[in-house]
mmCIF file of C-alpha atoms in Angstrom:
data_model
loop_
_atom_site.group_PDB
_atom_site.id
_atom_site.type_symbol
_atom_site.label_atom_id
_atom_site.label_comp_id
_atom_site.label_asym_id
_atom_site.label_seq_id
_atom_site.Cartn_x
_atom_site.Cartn_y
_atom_site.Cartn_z
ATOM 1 C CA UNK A 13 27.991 -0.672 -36.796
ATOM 2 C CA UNK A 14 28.763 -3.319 -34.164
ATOM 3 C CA UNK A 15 32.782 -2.680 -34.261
ATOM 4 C CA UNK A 16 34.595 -3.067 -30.836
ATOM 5 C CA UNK A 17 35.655 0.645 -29.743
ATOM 6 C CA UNK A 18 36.111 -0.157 -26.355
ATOM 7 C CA UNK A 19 39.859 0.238 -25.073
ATOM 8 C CA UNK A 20 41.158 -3.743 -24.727
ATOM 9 C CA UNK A 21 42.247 -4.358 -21.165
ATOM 10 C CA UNK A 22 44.990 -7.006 -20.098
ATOM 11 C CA UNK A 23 44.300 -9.027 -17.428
ATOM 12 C CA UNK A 24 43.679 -13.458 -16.415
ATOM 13 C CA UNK A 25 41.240 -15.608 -16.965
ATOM 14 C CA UNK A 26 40.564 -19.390 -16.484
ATOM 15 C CA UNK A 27 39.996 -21.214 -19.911
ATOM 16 C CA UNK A 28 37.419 -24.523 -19.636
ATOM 17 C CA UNK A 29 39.806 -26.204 -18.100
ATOM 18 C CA UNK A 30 40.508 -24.120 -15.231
ATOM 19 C CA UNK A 31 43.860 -23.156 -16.448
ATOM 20 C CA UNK A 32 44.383 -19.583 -15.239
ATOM 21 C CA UNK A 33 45.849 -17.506 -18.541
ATOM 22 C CA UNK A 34 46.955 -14.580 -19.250
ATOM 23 C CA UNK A 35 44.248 -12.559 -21.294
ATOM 24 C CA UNK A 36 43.342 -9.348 -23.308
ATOM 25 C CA UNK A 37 39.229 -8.602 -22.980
ATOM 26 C CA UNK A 38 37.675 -6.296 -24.370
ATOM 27 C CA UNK A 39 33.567 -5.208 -24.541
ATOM 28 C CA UNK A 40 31.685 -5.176 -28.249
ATOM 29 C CA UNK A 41 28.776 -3.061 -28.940
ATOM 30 C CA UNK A 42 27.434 -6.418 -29.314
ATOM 31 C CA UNK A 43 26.938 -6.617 -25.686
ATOM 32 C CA UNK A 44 29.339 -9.539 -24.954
ATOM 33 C CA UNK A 45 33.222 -8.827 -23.058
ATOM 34 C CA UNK A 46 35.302 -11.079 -25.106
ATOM 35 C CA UNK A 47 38.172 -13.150 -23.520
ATOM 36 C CA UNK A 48 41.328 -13.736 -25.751
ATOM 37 C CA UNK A 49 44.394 -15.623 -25.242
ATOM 38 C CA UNK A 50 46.606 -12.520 -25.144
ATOM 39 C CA UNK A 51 49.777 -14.230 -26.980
ATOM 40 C CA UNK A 52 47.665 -16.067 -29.863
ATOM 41 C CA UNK A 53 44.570 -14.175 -29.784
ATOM 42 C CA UNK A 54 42.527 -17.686 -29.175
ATOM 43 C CA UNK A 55 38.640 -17.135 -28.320
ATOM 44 C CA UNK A 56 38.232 -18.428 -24.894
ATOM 45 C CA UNK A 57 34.638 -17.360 -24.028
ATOM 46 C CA UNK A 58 32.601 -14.668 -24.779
ATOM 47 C CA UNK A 59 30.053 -13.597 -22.252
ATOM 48 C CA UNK A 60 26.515 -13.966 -22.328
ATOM 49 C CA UNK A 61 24.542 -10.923 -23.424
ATOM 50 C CA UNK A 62 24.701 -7.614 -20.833
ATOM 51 C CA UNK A 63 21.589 -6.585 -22.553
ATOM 52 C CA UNK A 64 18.566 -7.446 -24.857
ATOM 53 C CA UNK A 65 19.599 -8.681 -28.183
ATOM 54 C CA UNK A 66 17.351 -8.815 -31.653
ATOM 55 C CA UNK A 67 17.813 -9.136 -35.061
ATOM 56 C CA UNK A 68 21.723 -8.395 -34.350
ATOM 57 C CA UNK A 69 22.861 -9.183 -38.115
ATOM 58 C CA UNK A 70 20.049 -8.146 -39.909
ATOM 59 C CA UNK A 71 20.689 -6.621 -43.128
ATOM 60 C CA UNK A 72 19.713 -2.578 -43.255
ATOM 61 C CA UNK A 73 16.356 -1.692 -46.039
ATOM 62 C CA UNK A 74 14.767 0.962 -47.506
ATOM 63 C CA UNK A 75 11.842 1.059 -44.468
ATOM 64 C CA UNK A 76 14.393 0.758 -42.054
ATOM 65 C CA UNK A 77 14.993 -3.039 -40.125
ATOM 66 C CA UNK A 78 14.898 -3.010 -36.716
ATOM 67 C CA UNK A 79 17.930 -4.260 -34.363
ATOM 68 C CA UNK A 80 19.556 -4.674 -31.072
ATOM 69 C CA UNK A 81 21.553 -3.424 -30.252
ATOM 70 C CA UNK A 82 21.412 0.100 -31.668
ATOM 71 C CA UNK A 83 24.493 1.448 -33.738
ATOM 72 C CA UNK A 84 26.093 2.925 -29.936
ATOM 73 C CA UNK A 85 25.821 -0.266 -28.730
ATOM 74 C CA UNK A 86 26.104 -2.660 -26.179
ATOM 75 C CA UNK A 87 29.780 -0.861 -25.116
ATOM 76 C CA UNK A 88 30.414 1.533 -27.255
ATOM 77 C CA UNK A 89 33.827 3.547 -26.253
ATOM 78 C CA UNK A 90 33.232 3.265 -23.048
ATOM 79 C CA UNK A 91 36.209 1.956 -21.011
ATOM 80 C CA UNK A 92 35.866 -0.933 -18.674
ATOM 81 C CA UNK A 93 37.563 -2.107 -15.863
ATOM 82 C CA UNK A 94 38.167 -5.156 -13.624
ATOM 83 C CA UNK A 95 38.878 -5.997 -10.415
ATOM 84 C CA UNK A 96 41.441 -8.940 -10.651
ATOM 85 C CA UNK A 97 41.065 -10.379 -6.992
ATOM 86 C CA UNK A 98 36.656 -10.787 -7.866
ATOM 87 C CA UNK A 99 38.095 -11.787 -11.587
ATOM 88 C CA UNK A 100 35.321 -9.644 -12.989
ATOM 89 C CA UNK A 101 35.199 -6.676 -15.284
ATOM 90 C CA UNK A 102 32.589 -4.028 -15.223
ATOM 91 C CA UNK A 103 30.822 -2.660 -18.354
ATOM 92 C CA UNK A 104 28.854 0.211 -19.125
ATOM 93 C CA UNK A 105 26.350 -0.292 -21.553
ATOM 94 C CA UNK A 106 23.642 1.252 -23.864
ATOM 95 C CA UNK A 107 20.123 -0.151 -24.652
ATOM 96 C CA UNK A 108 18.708 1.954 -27.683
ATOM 97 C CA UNK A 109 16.143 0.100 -30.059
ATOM 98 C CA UNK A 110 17.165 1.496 -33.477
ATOM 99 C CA UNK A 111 16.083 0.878 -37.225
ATOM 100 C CA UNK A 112 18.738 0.463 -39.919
ATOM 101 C CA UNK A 113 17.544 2.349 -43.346
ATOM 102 C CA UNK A 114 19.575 2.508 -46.749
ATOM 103 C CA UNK A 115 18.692 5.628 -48.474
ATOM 104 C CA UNK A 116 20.305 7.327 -51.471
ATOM 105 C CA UNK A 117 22.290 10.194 -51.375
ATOM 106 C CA UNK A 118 25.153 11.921 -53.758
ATOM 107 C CA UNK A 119 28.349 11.979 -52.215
ATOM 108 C CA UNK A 120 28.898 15.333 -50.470
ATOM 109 C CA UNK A 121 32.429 15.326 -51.421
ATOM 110 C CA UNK A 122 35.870 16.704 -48.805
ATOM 111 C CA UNK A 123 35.560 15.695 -45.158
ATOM 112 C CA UNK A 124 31.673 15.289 -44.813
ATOM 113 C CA UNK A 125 29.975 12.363 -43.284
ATOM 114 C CA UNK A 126 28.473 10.154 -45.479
ATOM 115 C CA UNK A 127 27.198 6.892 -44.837
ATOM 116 C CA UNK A 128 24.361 5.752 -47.839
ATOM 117 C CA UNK A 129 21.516 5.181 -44.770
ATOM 118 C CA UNK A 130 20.713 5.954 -41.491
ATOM 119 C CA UNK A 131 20.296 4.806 -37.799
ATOM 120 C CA UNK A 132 17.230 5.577 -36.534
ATOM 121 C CA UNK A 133 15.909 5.264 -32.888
ATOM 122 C CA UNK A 134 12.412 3.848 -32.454
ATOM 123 C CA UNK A 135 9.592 6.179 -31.215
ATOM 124 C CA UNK A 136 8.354 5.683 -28.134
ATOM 125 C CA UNK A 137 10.684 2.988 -26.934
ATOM 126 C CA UNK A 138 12.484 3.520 -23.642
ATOM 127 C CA UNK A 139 16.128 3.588 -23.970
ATOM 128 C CA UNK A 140 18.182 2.855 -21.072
ATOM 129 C CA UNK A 141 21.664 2.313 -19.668
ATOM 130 C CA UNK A 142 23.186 -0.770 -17.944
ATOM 131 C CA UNK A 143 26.015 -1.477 -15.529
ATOM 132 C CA UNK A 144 27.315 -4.985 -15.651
ATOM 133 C CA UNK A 145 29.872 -6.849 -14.012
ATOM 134 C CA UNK A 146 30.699 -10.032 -15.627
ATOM 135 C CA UNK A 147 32.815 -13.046 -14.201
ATOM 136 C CA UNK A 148 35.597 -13.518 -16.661
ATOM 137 C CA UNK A 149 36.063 -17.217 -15.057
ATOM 138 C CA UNK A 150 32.620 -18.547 -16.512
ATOM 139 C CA UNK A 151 31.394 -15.626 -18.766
ATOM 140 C CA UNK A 152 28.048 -15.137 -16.331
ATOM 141 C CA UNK A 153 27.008 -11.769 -15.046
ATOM 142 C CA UNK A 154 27.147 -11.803 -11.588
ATOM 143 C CA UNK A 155 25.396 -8.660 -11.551
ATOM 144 C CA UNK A 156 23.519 -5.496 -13.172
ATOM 145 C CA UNK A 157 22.358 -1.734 -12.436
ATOM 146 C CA UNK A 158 20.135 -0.526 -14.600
ATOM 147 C CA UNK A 159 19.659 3.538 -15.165
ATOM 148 C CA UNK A 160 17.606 5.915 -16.280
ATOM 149 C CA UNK A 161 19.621 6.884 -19.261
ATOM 150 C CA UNK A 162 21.931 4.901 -22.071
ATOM 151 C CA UNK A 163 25.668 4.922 -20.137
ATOM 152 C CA UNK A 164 28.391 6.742 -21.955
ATOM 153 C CA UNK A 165 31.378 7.504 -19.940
ATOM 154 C CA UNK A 166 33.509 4.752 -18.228
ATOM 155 C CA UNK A 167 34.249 2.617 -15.482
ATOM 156 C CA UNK A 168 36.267 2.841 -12.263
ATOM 157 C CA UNK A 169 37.159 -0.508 -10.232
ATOM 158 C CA UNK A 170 38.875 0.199 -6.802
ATOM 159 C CA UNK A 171 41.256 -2.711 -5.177
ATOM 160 C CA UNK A 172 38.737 -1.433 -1.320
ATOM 161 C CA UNK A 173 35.561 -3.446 -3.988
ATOM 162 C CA UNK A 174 34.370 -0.225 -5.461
ATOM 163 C CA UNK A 175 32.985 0.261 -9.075
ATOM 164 C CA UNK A 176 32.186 3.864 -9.988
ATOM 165 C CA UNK A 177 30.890 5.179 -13.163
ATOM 166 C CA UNK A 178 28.746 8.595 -14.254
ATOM 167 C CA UNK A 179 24.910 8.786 -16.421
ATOM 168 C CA UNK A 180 24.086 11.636 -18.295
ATOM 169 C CA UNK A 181 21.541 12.794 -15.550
ATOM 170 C CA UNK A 182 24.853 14.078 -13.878
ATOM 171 C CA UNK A 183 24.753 11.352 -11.265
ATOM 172 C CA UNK A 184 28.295 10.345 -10.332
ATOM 173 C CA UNK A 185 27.816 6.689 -8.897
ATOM 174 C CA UNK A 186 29.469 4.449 -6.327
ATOM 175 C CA UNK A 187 28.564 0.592 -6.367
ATOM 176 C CA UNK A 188 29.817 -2.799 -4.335
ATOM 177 C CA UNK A 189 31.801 -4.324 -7.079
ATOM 178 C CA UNK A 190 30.768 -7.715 -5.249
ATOM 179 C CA UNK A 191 27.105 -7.130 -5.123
ATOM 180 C CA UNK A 192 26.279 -4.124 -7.582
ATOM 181 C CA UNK A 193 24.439 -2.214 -4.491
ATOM 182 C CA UNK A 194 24.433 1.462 -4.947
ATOM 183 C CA UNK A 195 26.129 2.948 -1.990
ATOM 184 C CA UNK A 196 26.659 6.224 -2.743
ATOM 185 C CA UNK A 197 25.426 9.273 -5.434
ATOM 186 C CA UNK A 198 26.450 12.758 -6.207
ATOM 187 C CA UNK A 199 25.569 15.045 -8.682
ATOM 188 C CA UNK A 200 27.727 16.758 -10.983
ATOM 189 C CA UNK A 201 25.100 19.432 -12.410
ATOM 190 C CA UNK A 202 25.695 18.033 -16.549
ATOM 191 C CA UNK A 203 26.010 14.598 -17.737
ATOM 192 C CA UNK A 204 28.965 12.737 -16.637
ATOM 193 C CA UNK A 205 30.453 11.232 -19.788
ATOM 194 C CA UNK A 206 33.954 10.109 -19.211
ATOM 195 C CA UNK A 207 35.604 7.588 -17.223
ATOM 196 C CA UNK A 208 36.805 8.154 -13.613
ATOM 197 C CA UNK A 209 40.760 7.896 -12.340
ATOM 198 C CA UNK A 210 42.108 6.893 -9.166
ATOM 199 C CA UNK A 211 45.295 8.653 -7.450
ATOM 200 C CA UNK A 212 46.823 8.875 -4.132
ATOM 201 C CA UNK A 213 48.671 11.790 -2.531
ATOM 202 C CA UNK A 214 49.533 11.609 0.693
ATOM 203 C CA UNK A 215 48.472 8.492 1.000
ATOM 204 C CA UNK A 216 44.990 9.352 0.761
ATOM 205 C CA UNK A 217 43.214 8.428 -2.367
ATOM 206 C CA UNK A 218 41.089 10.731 -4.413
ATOM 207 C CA UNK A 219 38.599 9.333 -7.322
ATOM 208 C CA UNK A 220 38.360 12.035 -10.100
ATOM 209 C CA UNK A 221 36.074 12.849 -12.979
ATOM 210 C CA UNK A 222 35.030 15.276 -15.304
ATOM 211 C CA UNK A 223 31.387 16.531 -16.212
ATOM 212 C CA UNK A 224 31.026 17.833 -19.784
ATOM 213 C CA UNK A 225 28.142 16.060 -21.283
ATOM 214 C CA UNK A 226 27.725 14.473 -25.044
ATOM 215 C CA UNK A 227 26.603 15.490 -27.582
ATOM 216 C CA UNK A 228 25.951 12.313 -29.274
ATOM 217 C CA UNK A 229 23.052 11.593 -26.898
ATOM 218 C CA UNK A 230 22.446 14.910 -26.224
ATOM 219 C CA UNK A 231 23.545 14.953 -22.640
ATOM 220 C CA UNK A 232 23.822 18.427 -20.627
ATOM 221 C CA UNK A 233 26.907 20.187 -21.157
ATOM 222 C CA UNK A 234 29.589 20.983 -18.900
ATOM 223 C CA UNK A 235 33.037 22.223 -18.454
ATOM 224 C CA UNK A 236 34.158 20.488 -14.765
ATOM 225 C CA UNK A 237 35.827 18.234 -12.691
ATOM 226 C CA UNK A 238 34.901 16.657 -9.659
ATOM 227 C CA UNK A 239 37.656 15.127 -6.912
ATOM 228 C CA UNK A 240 36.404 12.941 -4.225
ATOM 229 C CA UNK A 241 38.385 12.101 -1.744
ATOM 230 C CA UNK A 242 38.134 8.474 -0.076
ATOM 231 C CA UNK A 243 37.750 7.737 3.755
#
């Protein structure tokens, strides 16, 4: 289950030989932001991994095979975002040690899920989100923030260097997109599990986001948005 969900972003990148092009990224539940040549979809660099990585293309059994990272991911949906000026992106991403089972089972028939086995998280092993911003020039993270809780939501990068992005906890997050310190925190009251927009009225900018929790992790529910407004 390591497709690439997350929305593909255009944007430049140097290739190895410093040649500044014009290229689509996008993040894989791999754990690697990929860098393409956006006209002939060329493989410049991929980055190195965001998070731990094990037994990635092992082959599901009937005890279950164990594998990072999990079936969510790496990114899973999550949107990410760059700043083009740093020429990094930002990535939100999951760390859940999973088993991959095959088990038997009769086709339910209609619209019913289905899948022949089962993703199973390990017992006892913490899982944990990630916040990574990756230089798109070399493929290096430059840096990371680490939380409490698998990230599943989105990322906001500001052209004033800030990176913003919500946990499940309900803390709405404000970061240096230069040196991934935390600078500011508010929370939303239920898991903040979409990505962030930007807008100006007035000429004074406001950072928005909703709080309605997931239910694929199980996150508090919600039903609100928050607007921030920017000094």
């Amino acid at each position: 289950d390591l497709d690439a969900v997350s929305p593909v972003i255009l944007t430049e990148a140097n290739d190895k030989a410093g040649k500044t092009r014009k290229v689509a990224i996008h993040g894989g539940k791999t754990g690697h932001v990929y860098v393409h040549d956006r006209a002939t979809g060329e493989l410049i660099r991929f980055s190195e991994a965001m998070i731990p990585q094990e037994n990635m293309w092992v082959l599901p059994t009937a005890n279950g095979a164990r594998m990072l990272p999990g079936a969510n991911g790496g990114v899973e949906w999550n949107p990410m975002a760059v700043n083009p000026k740093l020429r990094m992106a930002y990535a939100a991403n999951l760390h859940q040690p999973m088993t991959y089972h095959v088990e038997a089972g009769e086709y339910p028939g209609g619209d019913k899920l289905w899948l022949g086995g089962a993703f199973k998280t390990v017992p006892g092993e913490k899982q944990w989100g990630r916040l990574a911003a990756v230089n798109l020039d070399t493929g290096k993270m430059a840096w990371k923030a680490d939380t409490e809780q698998p990230l599943m939501g989105g990322v906001l990068a500001t052209a004033g260097n800030l990176v913003f992005t919500g946990e499940g906890n309900g803390s709405f997050n404000a970061y240096d997109a230069k040196s991934g310190k935390k600078l500011w925190s508010f929370n939303c009251g239920a898991g903040v599990n979409s990505p962030p927009v930007s807008y100006e009225i007035g000429g004074k900018q406001y950072i928005a986001v909703a709080a309605g929790g997931n239910n694929q992790l199980d996150f508090k529910r919600g039903n609100s948005i928050f607007v921030f407004a920017l000094p």
